[in-house]
């Protein structure tokens, strides 16, 4: 039996020999996989695709040695936090597929899963079943220390919502990473796990039989080359197009139905803050944090097709730039022999993530080699949160936020998963994306971009008041010219929503600009004129004259009512 060992180096899966398959041109995009290994020496490939680890990494608890530099620390299995190695070492790492909420599992769980059909009707998913039934290193949860129950993914039925495989079965994978630090040689007491990463993925699936075997998580003591930890893939038949592998069968991915939204609601005991990103279209997100710090995250959206790349080329066919990249020792993780990964005669497929500068650099290097054309465009539905280190360069308005404050989604092969960058010169929020210009069928590939950001965060970034803002969105090609695209902008319920679609790749920049119009100046009130003083002549009054005498003295007195002075007598005429 041919076996495969996958080991983790810096979060990238490294694969050993796989049985080769050829991808037929007429197979569904969801079933495309790169040839595992061409025959002979000196073959090279770059693989970029979403969720390459969801069908590889089982739930597990590990005790970890102290990390030195950027190296991945050696890891040791723990059946529980009280296992010897988890007591001995300071760090405990968890990776867990969350389970459906129930009377027993009341938090850190999947609260609901549903579809919304083209008519707007909601159809709730039913009867979740674990697939596989169990895995070797599943573990029980403990709410007292915020430890989720780690089991296998679940397959749900959505009545009447049939997918490309002809049935109504869908797998939900809500996969979490977390860690706990404690003193050496002591049991966990009042410490709690910190859940720092969550991936939520939905896959239409069909159960197919074959020479399949469950993946088995290996720790440092079990990996053949004493790598920090890894996963054994003992299946003989091609399994990489499976959402998950069991014994004797696998859940094979299928195409999503058209015009149908899917929604997942996750319940967490301790809230996560920051930013969400994903591979969905036109999302609606509802994030609720309770007084006890618990949180529910609900996202419903349309699936989207995302181009992946993974073709192989002989050394002699590679561009000089790729050859130099290999010989300079810049190849990161992937599948093949690590001994010859930086040699011309090595067979190696480099595997990078779908976000980050390394991914931009790798795809940019390979686009001329693959003629700017994708290998496949499978339909996808997934969202993720940003790790703390991914928020390091974000605006303090976001990095110091106490809750989830935004979500950005796109169908680009590679994108900046972090928050949009504020361009002080242009006063815009800039967002880089990159993808092949053409689909696998040679058709022009059209891009999509959706940004949802809490209104107060957008105002904080720009230093705006709570007054209304106006937003605009533009798409710039690599040469700086403006692209034609359909734009939608609105603000409601405390969220600012912007979207663009119909633009073309390879590497455009999305720019969002907010302005806050100044309120019209209030007119200066005219001075109130002082009342004009007017003097009116007093009405004319006739005076009367009288004659007054005192002895020989005589006076004439004139007045309205004249009277004689004292001692004088009025002369009567």
Coordinates of C-alpha atoms in Angstrom, one line a residue:
X1 CA 0.0 0.0 0.0
X2 CA 1.4 3.4 -1.0
X3 CA 1.2 5.9 1.8
X4 CA 1.5 9.6 2.1
X5 CA 2.9 11.6 5.0
X6 CA 1.9 15.3 5.3
X7 CA 3.9 17.4 7.8
X8 CA 3.3 20.9 8.8
X9 CA 5.9 23.5 8.3
X10 CA 4.8 27.0 9.1
X11 CA 1.2 26.1 8.5
X12 CA 1.7 24.6 5.0
X13 CA 1.1 20.9 4.3
X14 CA 4.0 19.0 3.0
X15 CA 3.2 15.8 1.1
X16 CA 5.2 12.7 0.2
X17 CA 4.4 10.4 -2.8
X18 CA 0.9 10.1 -4.1
X19 CA -0.6 7.9 -6.8
X20 CA -0.8 9.9 -10.0
X21 CA -4.0 10.8 -11.8
X22 CA -4.6 12.7 -14.9
X23 CA -7.3 15.4 -14.9
X24 CA -9.7 15.1 -17.9
X25 CA -10.7 18.3 -19.5
X26 CA -14.5 17.5 -19.1
X27 CA -14.6 16.7 -15.4
X28 CA -16.3 19.1 -13.0
X29 CA -14.0 21.8 -11.6
X30 CA -14.6 20.5 -8.1
X31 CA -13.0 17.2 -9.1
X32 CA -9.8 18.6 -10.6
X33 CA -6.6 17.8 -8.8
X34 CA -3.0 18.3 -10.0
X35 CA -1.1 15.3 -11.1
X36 CA 0.7 14.1 -7.9
X37 CA 4.0 13.4 -9.6
X38 CA 5.0 13.3 -13.3
X39 CA 7.4 10.6 -14.3
X40 CA 11.1 11.4 -14.3
X41 CA 13.1 14.2 -12.7
X42 CA 13.1 17.9 -12.8
X43 CA 9.4 18.7 -12.6
X44 CA 8.1 21.9 -10.9
X45 CA 4.6 23.2 -10.0
X46 CA 2.9 25.9 -7.9
X47 CA -0.3 25.0 -6.2
X48 CA -2.7 27.6 -4.8
X49 CA -6.1 26.6 -3.7
X50 CA -8.5 27.1 -0.7
X51 CA -8.9 24.7 2.2
X52 CA -6.1 22.4 1.3
X53 CA -5.8 21.2 4.9
X54 CA -9.5 20.7 5.9
X55 CA -9.5 17.2 4.5
X56 CA -6.1 16.4 6.0
X57 CA -6.1 17.7 9.6
X58 CA -8.1 15.7 12.1
X59 CA -9.1 17.0 15.5
X60 CA -6.3 16.6 18.0
X61 CA -4.7 17.9 21.2
X62 CA -0.9 18.4 21.3
X63 CA 1.6 19.4 24.0
X64 CA 4.2 21.7 22.4
X65 CA 7.8 22.4 23.2
X66 CA 8.9 26.0 23.4
X67 CA 9.1 27.7 20.0
X68 CA 12.5 28.9 18.9
X69 CA 12.5 31.6 16.2
X70 CA 10.2 30.8 13.3
X71 CA 10.5 27.0 13.6
X72 CA 7.5 24.9 14.3
X73 CA 7.9 23.3 17.8
X74 CA 7.9 19.6 18.3
X75 CA 4.5 18.3 19.3
X76 CA 3.2 15.3 21.4
X77 CA -0.3 13.7 21.4
X78 CA -2.6 14.2 24.4
X79 CA -5.8 12.3 24.9
X80 CA -6.8 15.1 27.4
X81 CA -5.2 18.1 29.0
X82 CA -4.3 15.8 31.9
X83 CA -2.2 13.5 29.7
X84 CA 1.5 13.3 30.8
X85 CA 3.0 15.5 28.1
X86 CA 0.3 18.1 28.5
X87 CA 1.1 18.2 32.2
X88 CA 4.8 18.4 31.6
X89 CA 5.0 21.1 28.9
X90 CA 3.9 24.7 29.1
X91 CA 2.0 25.0 25.9
X92 CA -1.1 23.0 24.8
X93 CA -2.4 23.3 21.2
X94 CA -5.8 22.3 20.0
X95 CA -7.3 21.8 16.6
X96 CA -11.0 20.8 16.5
X97 CA -13.9 20.3 14.2
X98 CA -16.8 21.9 16.1
X99 CA -19.8 19.7 16.7
X100 CA -23.6 20.6 16.4
X101 CA -25.0 22.3 19.5
X102 CA -27.0 20.0 21.7
X103 CA -28.1 19.5 25.3
X104 CA -24.6 18.2 26.0
X105 CA -22.6 20.6 23.8
X106 CA -24.0 24.0 24.6
X107 CA -21.2 26.3 23.3
X108 CA -18.3 26.3 20.9
X109 CA -20.6 24.5 18.5
X110 CA -22.6 24.8 15.2
X111 CA -26.0 26.3 16.1
X112 CA -27.6 26.1 12.7
X113 CA -27.1 25.5 9.0
X114 CA -29.6 26.3 6.3
X115 CA -30.2 27.3 2.7
X116 CA -32.2 30.2 1.2
X117 CA -33.6 29.3 -2.2
X118 CA -34.1 31.6 -5.2
X119 CA -37.6 32.5 -3.9
X120 CA -36.2 33.7 -0.6
X121 CA -37.5 30.7 1.4
X122 CA -35.3 29.4 4.2
X123 CA -34.8 25.6 4.4
X124 CA -33.2 24.4 7.6
X125 CA -30.6 21.5 7.4
X126 CA -31.5 18.3 9.3
X127 CA -30.0 15.2 10.8
X128 CA -26.3 16.0 11.1
X129 CA -24.1 12.9 11.1
X130 CA -20.4 12.7 11.9
X131 CA -18.2 11.6 9.0
X132 CA -16.2 9.6 9.7
X133 CA -18.0 8.4 12.8
X134 CA -14.9 9.1 14.9
X135 CA -11.2 9.7 14.6
X136 CA -8.3 8.4 16.7
X137 CA -7.5 11.6 18.6
X138 CA -11.0 13.0 19.1
X139 CA -11.3 14.7 22.5
X140 CA -14.0 15.8 25.0
X141 CA -14.7 19.5 25.5
X142 CA -14.5 21.3 28.8
X143 CA -16.4 24.6 29.1
X144 CA -14.6 25.5 32.3
X145 CA -11.4 26.0 30.3
X146 CA -13.0 27.0 27.0
X147 CA -11.9 23.7 25.3
X148 CA -14.2 22.8 22.4
X149 CA -15.2 19.2 21.8
X150 CA -13.0 17.9 19.0
X151 CA -14.7 15.4 16.7
X152 CA -15.1 14.8 13.0
X153 CA -17.0 17.0 10.5
X154 CA -20.7 16.6 10.1
X155 CA -22.9 15.9 7.0
X156 CA -26.3 17.5 6.9
X157 CA -29.4 17.1 4.8
X158 CA -31.1 20.1 3.3
X159 CA -34.4 18.7 1.8
X160 CA -35.0 19.7 -1.8
X161 CA -31.7 21.6 -2.3
X162 CA -29.9 19.2 -4.6
X163 CA -26.4 20.0 -5.8
X164 CA -24.3 18.9 -8.8
X165 CA -23.9 15.4 -7.4
X166 CA -27.6 14.8 -7.5
X167 CA -28.4 14.7 -3.8
X168 CA -29.1 17.0 -0.8
X169 CA -26.1 16.2 1.4
X170 CA -23.7 19.0 2.6
X171 CA -20.7 18.8 4.8
X172 CA -20.1 21.6 7.4
X173 CA -16.5 22.0 8.6
X174 CA -16.1 24.5 11.4
X175 CA -12.4 24.0 12.2
X176 CA -10.7 25.9 15.1
X177 CA -7.2 26.4 16.3
X178 CA -6.4 27.5 19.8
X179 CA -3.8 27.3 22.6
X180 CA -3.3 27.5 26.4
X181 CA -0.2 28.4 28.4
X182 CA 0.5 27.2 31.9
X183 CA 3.5 26.5 34.2
X184 CA 5.6 23.4 33.5
X185 CA 4.8 20.2 35.2
X186 CA 1.5 21.3 36.4
X187 CA -2.1 20.4 35.4
X188 CA -4.4 23.0 33.9
X189 CA -6.2 24.8 36.8
X190 CA -7.8 28.2 36.1
X191 CA -6.2 28.8 32.7
X192 CA -8.4 28.9 29.6
X193 CA -7.9 28.2 25.9
X194 CA -7.7 31.0 23.5
X195 CA -9.5 30.3 20.2
X196 CA -7.4 32.3 17.8
X197 CA -8.5 30.9 14.4
X198 CA -11.7 29.6 12.9
X199 CA -12.5 28.4 9.4
X200 CA -16.1 27.7 8.4
X201 CA -16.5 25.7 5.1
X202 CA -19.5 24.2 3.4
X203 CA -19.1 21.5 0.7
X204 CA -21.8 19.7 -1.3
X205 CA -20.8 16.0 -1.1
X206 CA -21.5 12.6 -2.4
X207 CA -20.3 9.4 -0.7
X208 CA -18.2 7.3 -3.0
X209 CA -16.5 4.0 -2.4
X210 CA -12.9 3.2 -3.0
X211 CA -9.5 2.3 -1.6
X212 CA -9.7 5.0 1.1
X213 CA -8.4 5.0 4.6
X214 CA -8.8 7.7 7.3
X215 CA -6.0 10.1 7.8
X216 CA -4.1 9.6 11.1
X217 CA -2.5 12.5 13.0
X218 CA 1.2 11.8 13.9
X219 CA 3.2 13.6 16.5
X220 CA 7.0 14.1 16.7
X221 CA 7.6 10.6 17.9
X222 CA 5.7 9.0 15.0
X223 CA 6.8 11.0 11.9
X224 CA 9.4 9.1 9.9
X225 CA 11.7 12.1 9.5
X226 CA 11.2 13.5 13.0
X227 CA 9.3 16.4 11.8
X228 CA 7.3 18.4 14.4
X229 CA 4.0 16.7 13.6
X230 CA 2.2 15.4 10.5
X231 CA -0.7 13.4 9.1
X232 CA -0.5 10.0 7.5
X233 CA -2.7 9.6 4.3
X234 CA -2.8 5.9 3.7
X235 CA -5.5 6.0 0.9
X236 CA -4.5 4.4 -2.5
X237 CA -7.2 6.1 -4.6
X238 CA -7.1 9.9 -5.3
X239 CA -8.5 11.6 -2.2
X240 CA -7.6 15.3 -2.7
X241 CA -11.0 16.1 -4.2
X242 CA -12.7 14.6 -1.1
X243 CA -14.1 17.0 1.6
X244 CA -13.1 14.2 4.1
X245 CA -11.9 10.7 3.9
X246 CA -13.2 7.6 5.8
X247 CA -12.4 3.9 5.7
X248 CA -13.5 2.5 2.4
X249 CA -15.2 5.7 1.2
X250 CA -14.9 9.4 1.0
X251 CA -17.2 12.4 0.8
X252 CA -16.5 13.7 -2.8
X253 CA -17.0 17.5 -3.4
X254 CA -19.6 18.5 -5.8
X255 CA -20.8 21.8 -7.5
X256 CA -23.2 24.1 -5.6
X257 CA -26.7 24.6 -6.9
X258 CA -27.3 27.9 -8.7
X259 CA -29.0 30.9 -7.1
X260 CA -29.0 29.4 -3.6
X261 CA -27.6 31.0 -0.5
X262 CA -26.2 29.0 2.4
X263 CA -25.9 30.1 6.0
X264 CA -24.1 28.9 9.1
X265 CA -24.4 30.1 12.6
X266 CA -21.6 29.4 15.1
X267 CA -21.8 29.8 18.9
X268 CA -18.6 30.6 20.7
X269 CA -18.0 30.7 24.5
X270 CA -15.4 33.5 24.2
X271 CA -15.7 36.1 21.5
X272 CA -13.2 36.7 18.8
X273 CA -12.5 40.2 17.6
X274 CA -11.1 41.8 14.5
X275 CA -12.0 40.9 10.9
X276 CA -13.5 38.1 8.8
X277 CA -12.6 37.3 5.2
X278 CA -13.8 34.6 2.8
X279 CA -14.8 33.0 -0.4
X280 CA -18.4 33.9 -0.7
X281 CA -20.5 36.4 -2.7
X282 CA -22.9 39.1 -1.4
X283 CA -22.6 38.1 2.3
X284 CA -25.0 39.1 5.1
X285 CA -23.2 38.8 8.5
X286 CA -24.8 39.1 12.0
X287 CA -22.4 39.2 14.9
X288 CA -23.8 39.3 18.4
X289 CA -21.8 39.5 21.6
X290 CA -23.5 38.8 25.0
X291 CA -22.8 40.4 28.3
X292 CA -21.0 37.2 29.4
X293 CA -18.6 37.6 26.4
X294 CA -20.0 34.7 24.4
X295 CA -20.6 35.3 20.8
X296 CA -22.7 34.1 17.8
X297 CA -21.4 34.6 14.2
X298 CA -24.0 34.1 11.5
X299 CA -23.0 34.4 7.8
X300 CA -25.2 33.7 4.8
X301 CA -24.1 34.2 1.3
X302 CA -23.9 32.8 -2.2
X303 CA -21.1 30.4 -3.2
X304 CA -18.5 31.6 -5.6
X305 CA -16.1 30.2 -8.1
X306 CA -12.4 30.7 -7.3
X307 CA -9.6 29.9 -9.7
X308 CA -6.9 27.5 -8.6
X309 CA -3.5 26.8 -10.2
X310 CA -1.4 23.6 -10.1
X311 CA 0.0 22.5 -13.4
X312 CA 3.4 20.8 -13.7
X313 CA 6.3 21.8 -16.0
X314 CA 9.7 20.4 -16.9
X315 CA 12.7 22.3 -15.7
X316 CA 13.7 23.2 -19.3
X317 CA 10.2 24.7 -19.8
X318 CA 10.4 27.1 -16.8
X319 CA 11.0 30.8 -17.1
X320 CA 14.5 32.0 -16.1
X321 CA 12.8 33.8 -13.2
X322 CA 11.3 30.6 -11.7
X323 CA 14.6 28.7 -12.2
X324 CA 16.5 31.4 -10.3
X325 CA 13.8 31.4 -7.6
X326 CA 14.3 27.6 -7.1
X327 CA 18.1 27.7 -7.2
X328 CA 18.2 30.6 -4.8
X329 CA 16.5 28.4 -2.2
X330 CA 13.3 30.4 -2.0
X331 CA 10.9 27.5 -2.4
X332 CA 8.7 27.1 0.7
X333 CA 6.6 24.1 1.7
X334 CA 4.7 21.8 -0.6
X335 CA 4.8 18.2 -1.7
X336 CA 7.8 16.3 -2.9
X337 CA 11.3 15.6 -1.7
X338 CA 12.8 18.3 0.6
X339 CA 16.3 17.1 -0.2
X340 CA 16.1 18.2 -3.8
X341 CA 13.4 20.9 -3.6
X342 CA 16.0 23.6 -4.4
X343 CA 17.8 21.6 -7.1
X344 CA 17.1 21.6 -10.9
X345 CA 16.5 17.8 -10.8
X346 CA 14.0 17.9 -7.9
X347 CA 10.4 17.0 -8.3
X348 CA 8.5 19.5 -6.1
X349 CA 5.2 21.3 -6.0
X350 CA 5.3 24.4 -3.9
X351 CA 2.1 25.1 -2.0
X352 CA 1.3 28.5 -0.7
X353 CA -1.7 30.0 0.9
X354 CA -4.3 32.2 -0.8
X355 CA -3.4 35.4 1.1
X356 CA -0.3 37.2 2.2
X357 CA 2.7 38.8 0.4
X358 CA 4.4 35.4 -0.2
X359 CA 1.3 34.3 -2.1
X360 CA 1.2 37.4 -4.3
X361 CA 4.9 37.0 -5.1
X362 CA 4.6 33.3 -6.0
X363 CA 1.5 33.8 -8.2
X364 CA 3.0 36.8 -9.9
X365 CA 6.2 34.8 -10.7
X366 CA 4.1 31.9 -12.2
X367 CA 1.4 33.8 -14.1
X368 CA 3.6 34.1 -17.3
X369 CA 4.5 30.4 -17.0
X370 CA 0.8 29.3 -16.9
X371 CA -0.1 31.8 -19.6
X372 CA -2.3 33.7 -17.2
X373 CA -4.8 30.8 -17.1
X374 CA -6.4 28.9 -14.2
X375 CA -6.2 25.1 -13.8
X376 CA -9.8 24.9 -12.5
X377 CA -12.6 27.2 -11.1
X378 CA -14.3 25.2 -8.4
X379 CA -17.3 26.6 -6.5
X380 CA -16.6 27.5 -2.9
X381 CA -18.3 28.7 0.3
X382 CA -16.0 29.5 3.2
X383 CA -15.1 32.3 5.7
X384 CA -12.3 32.7 8.2
X385 CA -11.2 35.1 10.9
X386 CA -7.8 37.0 10.9
X387 CA -5.2 35.9 13.4
X388 CA -3.8 38.5 15.8
X389 CA -0.5 38.7 13.8
X390 CA -2.5 39.3 10.6
X391 CA -4.0 42.4 12.3
X392 CA -0.6 43.8 13.2
X393 CA -0.5 46.4 10.5
X394 CA -4.2 47.3 10.7
X395 CA -5.5 50.6 11.8
X396 CA -5.9 50.9 15.5
X397 CA -9.6 51.4 14.9
X398 CA -9.7 47.8 13.9
X399 CA -6.8 46.1 15.8
X400 CA -8.1 47.5 19.1
X401 CA -11.8 46.8 18.4
X402 CA -13.5 44.7 21.1
X403 CA -15.7 42.8 18.6
X404 CA -15.7 41.7 15.0
X405 CA -16.0 44.8 12.9
X406 CA -15.9 43.8 9.2
X407 CA -15.8 41.1 6.5
X408 CA -14.2 41.2 3.1
X409 CA -14.8 38.6 0.4
X410 CA -13.5 38.1 -3.2
X411 CA -13.1 35.4 -5.9
X412 CA -9.4 36.2 -6.5
X413 CA -6.9 33.4 -6.3
X414 CA -4.8 35.5 -4.0
X415 CA -5.9 38.4 -1.9
X416 CA -4.9 40.5 1.0
X417 CA -6.9 38.7 3.7
X418 CA -6.2 41.5 6.1
X419 CA -8.1 44.8 6.4
X420 CA -8.0 47.3 3.6
X421 CA -4.9 49.5 3.7
X422 CA -5.5 53.2 4.3
X423 CA -3.7 55.2 1.6
X424 CA -3.1 58.6 3.1
X425 CA -2.1 60.2 -0.2
X426 CA -5.3 59.2 -2.1
X427 CA -7.4 59.1 1.1
X428 CA -8.7 55.6 0.1
X429 CA -8.9 52.2 1.6
X430 CA -6.9 50.0 -0.9
X431 CA -7.3 46.3 -1.3
X432 CA -5.0 44.1 -3.5
X433 CA -6.3 41.0 -5.4
X434 CA -4.7 38.7 -8.0
X435 CA -5.9 35.9 -10.2
X436 CA -5.3 34.4 -13.7
X437 CA -6.9 36.5 -16.4
X438 CA -8.6 33.5 -17.9
X439 CA -10.6 30.5 -16.6
X440 CA -9.5 26.9 -17.2
X441 CA -11.7 27.0 -20.4
X442 CA -9.9 30.1 -21.7
X443 CA -12.8 32.4 -20.9
X444 CA -12.3 35.9 -19.4
X445 CA -12.5 35.6 -15.7
X446 CA -14.6 38.3 -14.0
X447 CA -13.9 39.5 -10.5
X448 CA -16.0 40.1 -7.4
X449 CA -15.3 42.0 -4.2
X450 CA -17.5 42.7 -1.2
X451 CA -16.7 44.8 1.8
X452 CA -18.9 45.1 4.9
X453 CA -17.5 47.3 7.7
X454 CA -19.1 48.7 10.8
X455 CA -20.0 52.3 10.2
X456 CA -18.3 53.6 13.3
X457 CA -15.0 51.9 12.3
X458 CA -15.0 53.4 8.9
X459 CA -15.6 56.8 10.5
X460 CA -12.8 56.1 13.0
X461 CA -10.3 55.3 10.2
X462 CA -11.1 58.6 8.4
X463 CA -11.5 60.7 11.5
X464 CA -15.1 61.5 10.6
X465 CA -18.0 62.4 12.9
X466 CA -21.2 60.5 13.2
X467 CA -22.7 62.6 10.5
X468 CA -23.6 60.9 7.2
X469 CA -20.8 59.8 4.8
X470 CA -20.7 59.3 1.1
X471 CA -18.7 56.3 -0.3
X472 CA -17.4 55.4 -3.7
X473 CA -15.6 52.4 -5.1
X474 CA -13.2 52.1 -8.0
X475 CA -11.1 49.4 -9.6
X476 CA -7.7 50.3 -10.9
X477 CA -5.7 48.0 -13.3
X478 CA -2.0 47.5 -12.8
X479 CA -1.3 50.4 -15.2
X480 CA -3.4 52.7 -13.1
X481 CA -6.3 52.9 -15.5
X482 CA -9.9 52.8 -14.2
X483 CA -11.8 49.6 -15.0
X484 CA -15.5 49.4 -15.8
X485 CA -17.3 47.4 -13.1
X486 CA -20.7 47.3 -11.4
X487 CA -20.6 49.1 -8.0
X488 CA -23.1 49.0 -5.1
X489 CA -22.8 51.2 -2.0
X490 CA -25.2 51.5 0.9
X491 CA -25.3 52.1 4.6
X492 CA -27.9 50.5 7.0
X493 CA -28.2 49.1 10.4
X494 CA -24.8 50.4 11.4
X495 CA -22.9 48.7 8.6
X496 CA -21.4 50.2 5.4
X497 CA -21.6 47.8 2.5
X498 CA -19.7 48.2 -0.8
X499 CA -19.3 45.7 -3.6
X500 CA -17.9 45.5 -7.1
X501 CA -18.2 42.8 -9.8
X502 CA -17.4 42.4 -13.4
X503 CA -13.9 43.7 -13.3
X504 CA -10.9 41.7 -14.8
X505 CA -7.7 40.4 -13.4
X506 CA -4.6 39.8 -13.2
X507 CA -3.7 42.2 -10.4
X508 CA -6.2 45.1 -9.9
X509 CA -6.4 47.3 -6.8
X510 CA -9.9 48.0 -5.3
X511 CA -10.1 51.5 -3.9
X512 CA -12.9 52.6 -1.5
X513 CA -13.2 56.3 -0.7
X514 CA -15.3 57.9 2.0
X515 CA -16.1 61.6 2.2
X516 CA -18.2 63.4 4.7
X517 CA -19.8 66.5 3.1
X518 CA -19.5 69.6 5.2
X519 CA -23.0 70.7 6.3
X520 CA -24.1 73.9 4.4
X521 CA -23.0 77.0 6.2
X522 CA -25.8 78.6 8.2
X523 CA -26.5 82.1 6.8
X524 CA -25.4 84.9 9.1
X525 CA -28.5 86.6 10.4
X526 CA -28.9 90.2 9.4
X527 CA -28.4 92.7 12.2
X528 CA -31.7 93.9 13.6
X529 CA -31.9 97.6 12.7
X530 CA -32.0 99.8 15.7
X531 CA -35.4 101.6 16.0
X532 CA -35.2 105.0 14.5
X533 CA -35.9 107.7 17.0
X534 CA -38.4 110.3 15.9
X535 CA -39.4 113.5 17.8
X536 CA -42.9 114.4 17.5
X537 CA -44.0 118.0 18.3
X538 CA -46.1 118.3 21.4
X539 CA -49.6 119.3 20.8
X540 CA -50.0 123.1 21.0
X541 CA -51.5 124.4 24.3
X542 CA -52.8 127.9 24.7
X543 CA -51.3 129.9 27.6
X544 CA -53.3 132.4 29.7
X545 CA -51.9 135.7 31.1
X546 CA -53.0 137.3 34.3
X547 CA -52.1 140.5 36.2
X548 CA -51.0 140.3 39.8
X549 CA -50.5 143.3 42.2
X550 CA -48.9 143.9 45.6
X551 CA -49.4 147.4 46.7
X552 CA -48.0 149.6 44.0
X553 CA -46.1 146.6 42.4
X554 CA -47.6 144.8 39.4
X555 CA -46.6 141.5 37.5
X556 CA -47.9 139.8 34.5
X557 CA -47.9 135.9 34.8
X558 CA -48.3 133.8 31.7
X559 CA -49.0 129.9 32.0
X560 CA -51.5 127.3 31.1
X561 CA -52.9 127.6 34.6
X562 CA -51.3 130.8 35.9
X563 CA -51.3 131.7 39.6
X564 CA -50.0 134.8 41.4
X565 CA -46.8 134.7 43.5
X566 CA -47.1 134.7 47.2
X567 CA -48.3 138.1 48.5
X568 CA -49.8 139.1 45.2
X569 CA -53.4 139.3 44.2
X570 CA -54.9 138.6 40.9
X571 CA -56.5 141.6 39.3
X572 CA -60.0 140.7 38.1
X573 CA -61.1 142.4 35.0

